Amino acid sequence: MKQLLQELQFWRNYDGACSVTHMAGSAVEAGGDLRVWLQWRPPLDNVNALLSFIYTLLANDTRSALEAVGLDAYVGFLHRDRPGRASLALDLVEELRGVYADRFVLSLINRKIVDHKGFHRKENGAVIMDDDTRRKVLSVWQEKKQETIQHPFLQEKISWGLVPYAQALLLARHVRGDLDEYPPFLWK
């Protein structure tokens, strides 16, 4: 058991290091101070404010999907269980974060849907979006969720908004023994 816990901690640390490397590689500048550095509690720059907001939306969608298929969103594999933390939802977000959330945020910036004027710094240094920017982001997020893709495992066309549900359903089928292996969402 001790070895299993050590391996789990290794993978948690590895995941954190990969996240930093991924975001550093995705660094962009798009007017003003829109630069990427992984920091979202609280977000200290515009990009991390966007990432934090989108990760929250994705985590909520994923939590709802897990609960819809009968799984406990609060008992995870990778993320430590803590009271009030939807650890399994966060586990599922990990496989969707780069291809769904991060790409979405970068497209907001690159398409100039958001700019530095839509963000404000609070006294504690945290950066927040103004109401107009938040409305714009939510509108484009809803549009993104309607776009259809070919699911890599199911080989069916589904909307991006159904991807968390499809993955939750596949995970539930694996946990219940209907699938030998869980097919992660691998998108190119």
Short mmCIF file of C-alpha atoms in Angstrom, two decimals:
data_model
loop_
_atom_site.label_atom_id
_atom_site.label_comp_id
_atom_site.label_asym_id
_atom_site.label_seq_id
_atom_site.Cartn_x
_atom_site.Cartn_y
_atom_site.Cartn_z
CA MET A 1 0.00 0.00 0.00
CA LYS A 2 2.86 2.37 0.85
CA GLN A 3 4.41 1.79 -2.58
CA LEU A 4 1.06 2.47 -4.27
CA LEU A 5 0.72 5.77 -2.40
CA GLN A 6 4.29 6.74 -3.34
CA GLU A 7 3.57 5.98 -7.00
CA LEU A 8 0.38 8.01 -6.86
CA GLN A 9 2.27 10.96 -5.38
CA PHE A 10 4.91 10.60 -8.11
CA TRP A 11 2.22 10.85 -10.80
CA ARG A 12 0.61 13.82 -9.07
CA ASN A 13 3.96 15.62 -9.05
CA TYR A 14 4.61 14.58 -12.65
CA ASP A 15 1.22 15.97 -13.69
CA GLY A 16 2.03 19.28 -12.02
CA ALA A 17 5.37 19.51 -13.81
CA CYS A 18 3.72 18.71 -17.15
CA SER A 19 1.13 21.42 -16.56
CA VAL A 20 3.81 24.04 -15.99
CA THR A 21 5.72 22.90 -19.09
CA HIS A 22 2.55 22.86 -21.19
CA MET A 23 1.55 26.37 -20.17
CA ALA A 24 5.07 27.72 -20.63
CA GLY A 25 5.05 26.25 -24.15
CA SER A 26 1.68 27.86 -24.81
CA ALA A 27 2.77 31.30 -23.66
CA VAL A 28 1.39 34.08 -25.79
CA GLU A 29 1.22 37.82 -25.67
CA ALA A 30 -1.88 39.47 -27.08
CA GLY A 31 -2.00 43.13 -26.24
CA GLY A 32 -1.02 44.56 -22.90
CA ASP A 33 -0.10 42.10 -20.20
CA LEU A 34 -1.66 38.87 -21.47
CA ARG A 35 1.18 36.51 -20.62
CA VAL A 36 0.91 32.96 -19.34
CA TRP A 37 2.34 31.71 -16.07
CA LEU A 38 0.57 28.93 -14.24
CA GLN A 39 -1.04 30.62 -11.22
CA TRP A 40 -4.77 30.58 -10.59
CA ARG A 41 -5.37 30.67 -6.82
CA PRO A 42 -5.91 33.55 -7.07
CA PRO A 43 -5.18 34.29 -10.72
CA LEU A 44 -2.53 37.00 -10.89
CA ASP A 45 -2.78 37.77 -14.60
CA ASN A 46 -5.40 37.93 -17.32
CA VAL A 47 -4.71 34.55 -18.91
CA ASN A 48 -4.83 32.73 -15.60
CA ALA A 49 -8.09 34.51 -14.77
CA LEU A 50 -9.51 33.12 -18.04
CA LEU A 51 -8.06 29.66 -17.40
CA SER A 52 -9.42 29.58 -13.87
CA PHE A 53 -12.88 30.58 -15.07
CA ILE A 54 -12.95 28.01 -17.90
CA TYR A 55 -11.55 25.23 -15.67
CA THR A 56 -14.37 25.97 -13.22
CA LEU A 57 -16.98 25.73 -15.98
CA LEU A 58 -15.45 22.49 -17.27
CA ALA A 59 -15.20 21.02 -13.75
CA ASN A 60 -18.87 21.78 -13.12
CA ASP A 61 -19.89 20.18 -16.43
CA THR A 62 -17.74 17.16 -15.62
CA ARG A 63 -19.13 16.84 -12.07
CA SER A 64 -22.67 16.94 -13.44
CA ALA A 65 -21.81 14.31 -16.06
CA LEU A 66 -20.29 11.97 -13.45
CA GLU A 67 -23.33 12.29 -11.22
CA ALA A 68 -25.65 11.72 -14.20
CA VAL A 69 -24.03 8.32 -14.85
CA GLY A 70 -24.13 7.34 -11.19
CA LEU A 71 -20.53 7.96 -10.14
CA ASP A 72 -19.48 9.82 -7.02
CA ALA A 73 -17.70 12.92 -8.34
CA TYR A 74 -16.04 13.44 -4.95
CA VAL A 75 -14.01 10.19 -4.88
CA GLY A 76 -11.08 10.48 -7.28
CA PHE A 77 -8.11 8.50 -8.48
CA LEU A 78 -5.45 11.17 -9.03
CA HIS A 79 -6.65 14.15 -7.01
CA ARG A 80 -6.68 13.69 -3.27
CA ASP A 81 -10.08 13.45 -1.68
CA ARG A 82 -10.94 16.47 0.45
CA PRO A 83 -14.29 17.58 1.84
CA GLY A 84 -16.20 19.53 -0.79
CA ARG A 85 -13.70 18.78 -3.56
CA ALA A 86 -15.01 16.94 -6.62
CA SER A 87 -11.81 14.92 -7.02
CA LEU A 88 -13.07 12.55 -9.71
CA ALA A 89 -14.40 15.49 -11.71
CA LEU A 90 -10.95 17.09 -11.48
CA ASP A 91 -9.39 13.79 -12.61
CA LEU A 92 -11.61 13.81 -15.69
CA VAL A 93 -10.87 17.49 -16.34
CA GLU A 94 -7.16 16.60 -16.63
CA GLU A 95 -7.66 14.72 -19.88
CA LEU A 96 -9.87 17.47 -21.32
CA ARG A 97 -7.99 20.51 -20.06
CA GLY A 98 -5.39 20.87 -22.80
CA VAL A 99 -7.51 20.00 -25.82
CA TYR A 100 -10.67 21.72 -24.67
CA ALA A 101 -10.12 24.43 -22.05
CA ASP A 102 -6.58 25.60 -22.83
CA ARG A 103 -7.19 25.68 -26.58
CA PHE A 104 -10.41 27.58 -25.99
CA VAL A 105 -8.64 30.24 -23.90
CA LEU A 106 -5.86 30.60 -26.45
CA SER A 107 -8.44 31.00 -29.22
CA LEU A 108 -10.19 33.76 -27.22
CA ILE A 109 -6.90 35.63 -27.08
CA ASN A 110 -5.71 34.93 -30.62
CA ARG A 111 -9.08 35.86 -32.13
CA LYS A 112 -9.05 39.02 -29.98
CA ILE A 113 -12.38 38.21 -28.38
CA VAL A 114 -10.87 39.36 -25.09
CA ASP A 115 -8.16 41.90 -24.40
CA HIS A 116 -6.43 43.42 -21.40
CA LYS A 117 -9.10 46.12 -20.98
CA GLY A 118 -11.63 43.53 -19.78
CA PHE A 119 -9.67 42.66 -16.63
CA HIS A 120 -9.15 44.41 -13.32
CA ARG A 121 -6.69 43.88 -10.48
CA LYS A 122 -8.07 43.74 -6.96
CA GLU A 123 -6.26 45.04 -3.88
CA ASN A 124 -4.95 41.55 -3.04
CA GLY A 125 -3.37 41.25 -6.52
CA ALA A 126 -6.00 38.90 -7.93
CA VAL A 127 -7.11 39.59 -11.49
CA ILE A 128 -10.80 39.33 -12.36
CA MET A 129 -12.85 39.74 -15.52
CA ASP A 130 -15.36 42.55 -15.83
CA ASP A 131 -19.01 41.65 -16.46
CA ASP A 132 -18.91 42.38 -20.20
CA THR A 133 -15.87 40.16 -20.72
CA ARG A 134 -17.44 37.38 -18.64
CA ARG A 135 -20.62 37.57 -20.74
CA LYS A 136 -18.56 37.43 -23.96
CA VAL A 137 -16.56 34.46 -22.71
CA LEU A 138 -19.71 32.60 -21.62
CA SER A 139 -21.37 33.25 -24.98
CA VAL A 140 -18.39 31.92 -26.94
CA TRP A 141 -18.06 28.98 -24.50
CA GLN A 142 -21.69 28.00 -25.22
CA GLU A 143 -20.98 28.23 -28.96
CA LYS A 144 -17.90 26.02 -28.50
CA LYS A 145 -19.97 23.42 -26.66
CA GLN A 146 -22.26 23.16 -29.71
CA GLU A 147 -19.43 22.41 -32.17
CA THR A 148 -19.40 18.78 -33.27
CA ILE A 149 -16.41 16.48 -33.30
CA GLN A 150 -15.78 12.82 -34.06
CA HIS A 151 -15.27 11.13 -30.68
CA PRO A 152 -11.97 9.20 -30.98
CA PHE A 153 -13.21 6.08 -29.16
CA LEU A 154 -16.94 6.04 -29.87
CA GLN A 155 -16.38 6.99 -33.53
CA GLU A 156 -19.58 9.03 -33.44
CA LYS A 157 -20.18 12.72 -33.96
CA ILE A 158 -20.98 14.48 -30.71
CA SER A 159 -20.82 18.07 -29.53
CA TRP A 160 -17.91 19.30 -27.40
CA GLY A 161 -20.46 19.91 -24.66
CA LEU A 162 -21.22 16.17 -24.53
CA VAL A 163 -17.57 15.09 -24.30
CA PRO A 164 -17.51 15.22 -20.46
CA TYR A 165 -20.69 13.10 -20.39
CA ALA A 166 -19.27 10.60 -22.91
CA GLN A 167 -16.08 10.24 -20.87
CA ALA A 168 -18.05 9.90 -17.63
CA LEU A 169 -20.17 7.19 -19.25
CA LEU A 170 -17.07 5.33 -20.46
CA LEU A 171 -15.52 5.60 -16.99
CA ALA A 172 -18.71 4.26 -15.38
CA ARG A 173 -18.74 1.34 -17.83
CA HIS A 174 -15.12 0.56 -16.95
CA VAL A 175 -15.70 0.81 -13.19
CA ARG A 176 -18.71 -1.52 -13.49
CA GLY A 177 -16.71 -4.05 -15.53
CA ASP A 178 -18.40 -3.49 -18.89
CA LEU A 179 -15.16 -2.18 -20.46
CA ASP A 180 -11.78 -3.82 -19.83
CA GLU A 181 -9.93 -0.51 -20.02
CA TYR A 182 -10.96 3.10 -19.71
CA PRO A 183 -10.42 4.84 -23.06
CA PRO A 184 -9.07 8.33 -22.32
CA PHE A 185 -10.06 11.20 -24.58
CA LEU A 186 -7.13 11.50 -26.98
CA TRP A 187 -7.61 14.38 -29.38
CA LYS A 188 -5.19 15.69 -31.97
#
